[in-house]
Amino acid sequence: KQEVTQIPAALSVPEGENLVLNCSFTDSAIYNLQWFRQDPGKGLTSLLLIQSSQREQTSGRLNASLDKSSGRSTLYIAASQPGDSATYLCAVSGLAGNQFYFGTGTSLTVIP
Amino acid sequence: NAGVTQTPKFRILKIGQSMTLQCTQDMNHNYMYWYRQDPGMGLKLIYYSVGAGITDKGEVPNGYNVSRSTTEDFPLRLELAAPSQTSVYFCASSGTHGTSYEQYFGPGTRLTVT
């Protein structure tokens, strides 16, 4: 069974700092990996999706990388802002693409 | 496009009661999913559907039932509610191979069973 781990569970940084969130998974036979943002009491917003054949994806200040062989993904956030404060979740799908396994998330606080 | 909508937003049930959580998507997605999220935990898949008339169990299906009579709707039924079903429930949908199965989520239903 696929296990997804996110470390650290919580992270606090001053505004303007660059930061990296980590996601690891136990089974490298994945179809894709998706990063989400969740604000308190809200649903999940998709940030980036990386297909298994890709190494990275970028959107604005966000860059996600994927190393399937080592079972790792990172989400890089440049020049962090207080509005980036949220919980960040990663999820991987099996080869059929239709079942996702989620990590428990990293709670990010950006201090003004 | 409204995306994925869920009703109700909040609900309190007494032990043993039943209810249906509604989920509708307007993106013509074939795949739909139900997850539950407990405090401090990741999302766990309850049931999913790959198209109208086809459903399958996820990791935590016990105590729940689903049906998929149309592409747009995927209701989740709770029979004989138990305190262990207190959670936040999220519905999601995704396209198929050509769209890389990217998932889109509804706003969630917060359910308390007392």
PDB file of N, CA and C in Angstrom, chain B residues 42-83:
ATOM      1  N   GLY B  42      -4.307  13.054   6.828  1.00  0.00           N
ATOM      2  CA  GLY B  42      -4.498  13.292   5.403  1.00  0.00           C
ATOM      3  C   GLY B  42      -5.883  12.849   4.976  1.00  0.00           C
ATOM      4  N   LEU B  43      -6.178  13.019   3.724  1.00  0.00           N
ATOM      5  CA  LEU B  43      -7.470  12.583   3.193  1.00  0.00           C
ATOM      6  C   LEU B  43      -7.443  11.083   2.942  1.00  0.00           C
ATOM      7  N   LYS B  44      -8.547  10.439   3.265  1.00  0.00           N
ATOM      8  CA  LYS B  44      -8.691   9.006   3.003  1.00  0.00           C
ATOM      9  C   LYS B  44      -9.821   8.809   1.987  1.00  0.00           C
ATOM     10  N   LEU B  45      -9.563   7.974   1.000  1.00  0.00           N
ATOM     11  CA  LEU B  45     -10.547   7.732  -0.054  1.00  0.00           C
ATOM     12  C   LEU B  45     -11.622   6.767   0.449  1.00  0.00           C
ATOM     13  N   ILE B  46     -12.893   7.171   0.303  1.00  0.00           N
ATOM     14  CA  ILE B  46     -14.012   6.329   0.741  1.00  0.00           C
ATOM     15  C   ILE B  46     -14.524   5.484  -0.433  1.00  0.00           C
ATOM     16  N   TYR B  47     -14.944   6.138  -1.487  1.00  0.00           N
ATOM     17  CA  TYR B  47     -15.412   5.496  -2.714  1.00  0.00           C
ATOM     18  C   TYR B  47     -15.001   6.349  -3.896  1.00  0.00           C
ATOM     19  N   TYR B  48     -14.934   5.715  -5.059  1.00  0.00           N
ATOM     20  CA  TYR B  48     -14.728   6.468  -6.278  1.00  0.00           C
ATOM     21  C   TYR B  48     -15.542   5.858  -7.411  1.00  0.00           C
ATOM     22  N   SER B  49     -15.659   6.631  -8.497  1.00  0.00           N
ATOM     23  CA  SER B  49     -16.437   6.186  -9.648  1.00  0.00           C
ATOM     24  C   SER B  49     -15.697   6.592 -10.916  1.00  0.00           C
ATOM     25  N   VAL B  50     -15.620   5.674 -11.870  1.00  0.00           N
ATOM     26  CA  VAL B  50     -14.934   5.973 -13.134  1.00  0.00           C
ATOM     27  C   VAL B  50     -15.919   6.313 -14.245  1.00  0.00           C
ATOM     28  N   GLY B  51     -17.204   6.348 -13.909  1.00  0.00           N
ATOM     29  CA  GLY B  51     -18.215   6.725 -14.884  1.00  0.00           C
ATOM     30  C   GLY B  51     -19.587   6.358 -14.371  1.00  0.00           C
ATOM     31  N   ALA B  52     -20.624   6.851 -15.050  1.00  0.00           N
ATOM     32  CA  ALA B  52     -21.998   6.560 -14.630  1.00  0.00           C
ATOM     33  C   ALA B  52     -22.211   5.049 -14.554  1.00  0.00           C
ATOM     34  N   GLY B  53     -22.773   4.618 -13.437  1.00  0.00           N
ATOM     35  CA  GLY B  53     -23.071   3.211 -13.234  1.00  0.00           C
ATOM     36  C   GLY B  53     -21.930   2.368 -12.708  1.00  0.00           C
ATOM     37  N   ILE B  54     -20.743   2.982 -12.503  1.00  0.00           N
ATOM     38  CA  ILE B  54     -19.563   2.220 -12.063  1.00  0.00           C
ATOM     39  C   ILE B  54     -18.992   2.861 -10.808  1.00  0.00           C
ATOM     40  N   THR B  55     -18.958   2.110  -9.721  1.00  0.00           N
ATOM     41  CA  THR B  55     -18.365   2.609  -8.480  1.00  0.00           C
ATOM     42  C   THR B  55     -17.453   1.542  -7.895  1.00  0.00           C
ATOM     43  N   ASP B  56     -16.529   1.979  -7.029  1.00  0.00           N
ATOM     44  CA  ASP B  56     -15.615   1.024  -6.398  1.00  0.00           C
ATOM     45  C   ASP B  56     -15.185   1.559  -5.040  1.00  0.00           C
ATOM     46  N   LYS B  57     -14.804   0.633  -4.154  1.00  0.00           N
ATOM     47  CA  LYS B  57     -14.406   1.006  -2.812  1.00  0.00           C
ATOM     48  C   LYS B  57     -13.006   1.583  -2.787  1.00  0.00           C
ATOM     49  N   GLY B  58     -12.803   2.541  -1.850  1.00  0.00           N
ATOM     50  CA  GLY B  58     -11.481   3.059  -1.570  1.00  0.00           C
ATOM     51  C   GLY B  58     -10.918   2.430  -0.317  1.00  0.00           C
ATOM     52  N   GLU B  59     -10.151   3.214   0.456  1.00  0.00           N
ATOM     53  CA  GLU B  59      -9.511   2.702   1.664  1.00  0.00           C
ATOM     54  C   GLU B  59     -10.472   2.477   2.823  1.00  0.00           C
ATOM     55  N   VAL B  60     -11.474   3.351   2.980  1.00  0.00           N
ATOM     56  CA  VAL B  60     -12.320   3.333   4.178  1.00  0.00           C
ATOM     57  C   VAL B  60     -13.808   3.338   3.818  1.00  0.00           C
ATOM     58  N   PRO B  61     -14.342   2.302   3.166  1.00  0.00           N
ATOM     59  CA  PRO B  61     -15.729   2.324   2.677  1.00  0.00           C
ATOM     60  C   PRO B  61     -16.794   1.928   3.698  1.00  0.00           C
ATOM     61  N   ASN B  62     -16.388   1.317   4.824  1.00  0.00           N
ATOM     62  CA  ASN B  62     -17.380   0.764   5.742  1.00  0.00           C
ATOM     63  C   ASN B  62     -18.269   1.853   6.332  1.00  0.00           C
ATOM     64  N   GLY B  63     -19.587   1.611   6.287  1.00  0.00           N
ATOM     65  CA  GLY B  63     -20.561   2.552   6.823  1.00  0.00           C
ATOM     66  C   GLY B  63     -21.086   3.534   5.797  1.00  0.00           C
ATOM     67  N   TYR B  64     -20.628   3.404   4.556  1.00  0.00           N
ATOM     68  CA  TYR B  64     -21.023   4.335   3.493  1.00  0.00           C
ATOM     69  C   TYR B  64     -21.510   3.565   2.263  1.00  0.00           C
ATOM     70  N   ASN B  65     -22.335   4.250   1.464  1.00  0.00           N
ATOM     71  CA  ASN B  65     -22.736   3.724   0.164  1.00  0.00           C
ATOM     72  C   ASN B  65     -22.776   4.857  -0.847  1.00  0.00           C
ATOM     73  N   VAL B  66     -22.564   4.520  -2.107  1.00  0.00           N
ATOM     74  CA  VAL B  66     -22.611   5.516  -3.164  1.00  0.00           C
ATOM     75  C   VAL B  66     -23.404   4.970  -4.341  1.00  0.00           C
ATOM     76  N   SER B  67     -23.777   5.902  -5.214  1.00  0.00           N
ATOM     77  CA  SER B  67     -24.392   5.540  -6.487  1.00  0.00           C
ATOM     78  C   SER B  67     -23.953   6.578  -7.512  1.00  0.00           C
ATOM     79  N   ARG B  68     -24.007   6.220  -8.775  1.00  0.00           N
ATOM     80  CA  ARG B  68     -23.624   7.169  -9.830  1.00  0.00           C
ATOM     81  C   ARG B  68     -24.552   6.917 -11.019  1.00  0.00           C
ATOM     82  N   SER B  69     -25.681   7.593 -11.000  1.00  0.00           N
ATOM     83  CA  SER B  69     -26.664   7.400 -12.074  1.00  0.00           C
ATOM     84  C   SER B  69     -26.431   8.361 -13.232  1.00  0.00           C
ATOM     85  N   THR B  70     -25.736   9.476 -12.989  1.00  0.00           N
ATOM     86  CA  THR B  70     -25.429  10.433 -14.052  1.00  0.00           C
ATOM     87  C   THR B  70     -23.955  10.808 -13.971  1.00  0.00           C
ATOM     88  N   THR B  71     -23.429  11.417 -15.024  1.00  0.00           N
ATOM     89  CA  THR B  71     -22.038  11.872 -15.006  1.00  0.00           C
ATOM     90  C   THR B  71     -21.833  12.960 -13.964  1.00  0.00           C
ATOM     91  N   GLU B  72     -22.864  13.806 -13.759  1.00  0.00           N
ATOM     92  CA  GLU B  72     -22.703  14.992 -12.926  1.00  0.00           C
ATOM     93  C   GLU B  72     -22.775  14.715 -11.417  1.00  0.00           C
ATOM     94  N   ASP B  73     -23.552  13.724 -10.994  1.00  0.00           N
ATOM     95  CA  ASP B  73     -23.865  13.575  -9.575  1.00  0.00           C
ATOM     96  C   ASP B  73     -23.264  12.319  -8.970  1.00  0.00           C
ATOM     97  N   PHE B  74     -22.795  12.455  -7.726  1.00  0.00           N
ATOM     98  CA  PHE B  74     -22.181  11.320  -7.034  1.00  0.00           C
ATOM     99  C   PHE B  74     -22.505  11.449  -5.543  1.00  0.00           C
ATOM    100  N   PRO B  75     -23.727  11.068  -5.129  1.00  0.00           N
ATOM    101  CA  PRO B  75     -24.111  11.207  -3.725  1.00  0.00           C
ATOM    102  C   PRO B  75     -23.474  10.138  -2.836  1.00  0.00           C
ATOM    103  N   LEU B  76     -23.205  10.521  -1.596  1.00  0.00           N
ATOM    104  CA  LEU B  76     -22.655   9.611  -0.590  1.00  0.00           C
ATOM    105  C   LEU B  76     -23.692   9.418   0.500  1.00  0.00           C
ATOM    106  N   ARG B  77     -24.032   8.170   0.780  1.00  0.00           N
ATOM    107  CA  ARG B  77     -25.063   7.836   1.754  1.00  0.00           C
ATOM    108  C   ARG B  77     -24.413   7.307   3.021  1.00  0.00           C
ATOM    109  N   LEU B  78     -24.805   7.881   4.163  1.00  0.00           N
ATOM    110  CA  LEU B  78     -24.401   7.360   5.465  1.00  0.00           C
ATOM    111  C   LEU B  78     -25.599   6.672   6.091  1.00  0.00           C
ATOM    112  N   GLU B  79     -25.487   5.409   6.395  1.00  0.00           N
ATOM    113  CA  GLU B  79     -26.536   4.659   7.070  1.00  0.00           C
ATOM    114  C   GLU B  79     -26.123   4.439   8.520  1.00  0.00           C
ATOM    115  N   LEU B  80     -27.051   4.627   9.453  1.00  0.00           N
ATOM    116  CA  LEU B  80     -26.777   4.350  10.869  1.00  0.00           C
ATOM    117  C   LEU B  80     -25.512   5.078  11.337  1.00  0.00           C
ATOM    118  N   ALA B  81     -25.595   6.419  11.338  1.00  0.00           N
ATOM    119  CA  ALA B  81     -24.431   7.241  11.656  1.00  0.00           C
ATOM    120  C   ALA B  81     -23.843   6.879  13.025  1.00  0.00           C
ATOM    121  N   ALA B  82     -22.499   6.901  13.082  1.00  0.00           N
ATOM    122  CA  ALA B  82     -21.750   6.608  14.301  1.00  0.00           C
ATOM    123  C   ALA B  82     -20.791   7.763  14.592  1.00  0.00           C
ATOM    124  N   PRO B  83     -20.418   7.974  15.866  1.00  0.00           N
ATOM    125  CA  PRO B  83     -19.482   9.062  16.198  1.00  0.00           C
ATOM    126  C   PRO B  83     -18.183   9.001  15.397  1.00  0.00           C
TER     127      PRO B  83
END
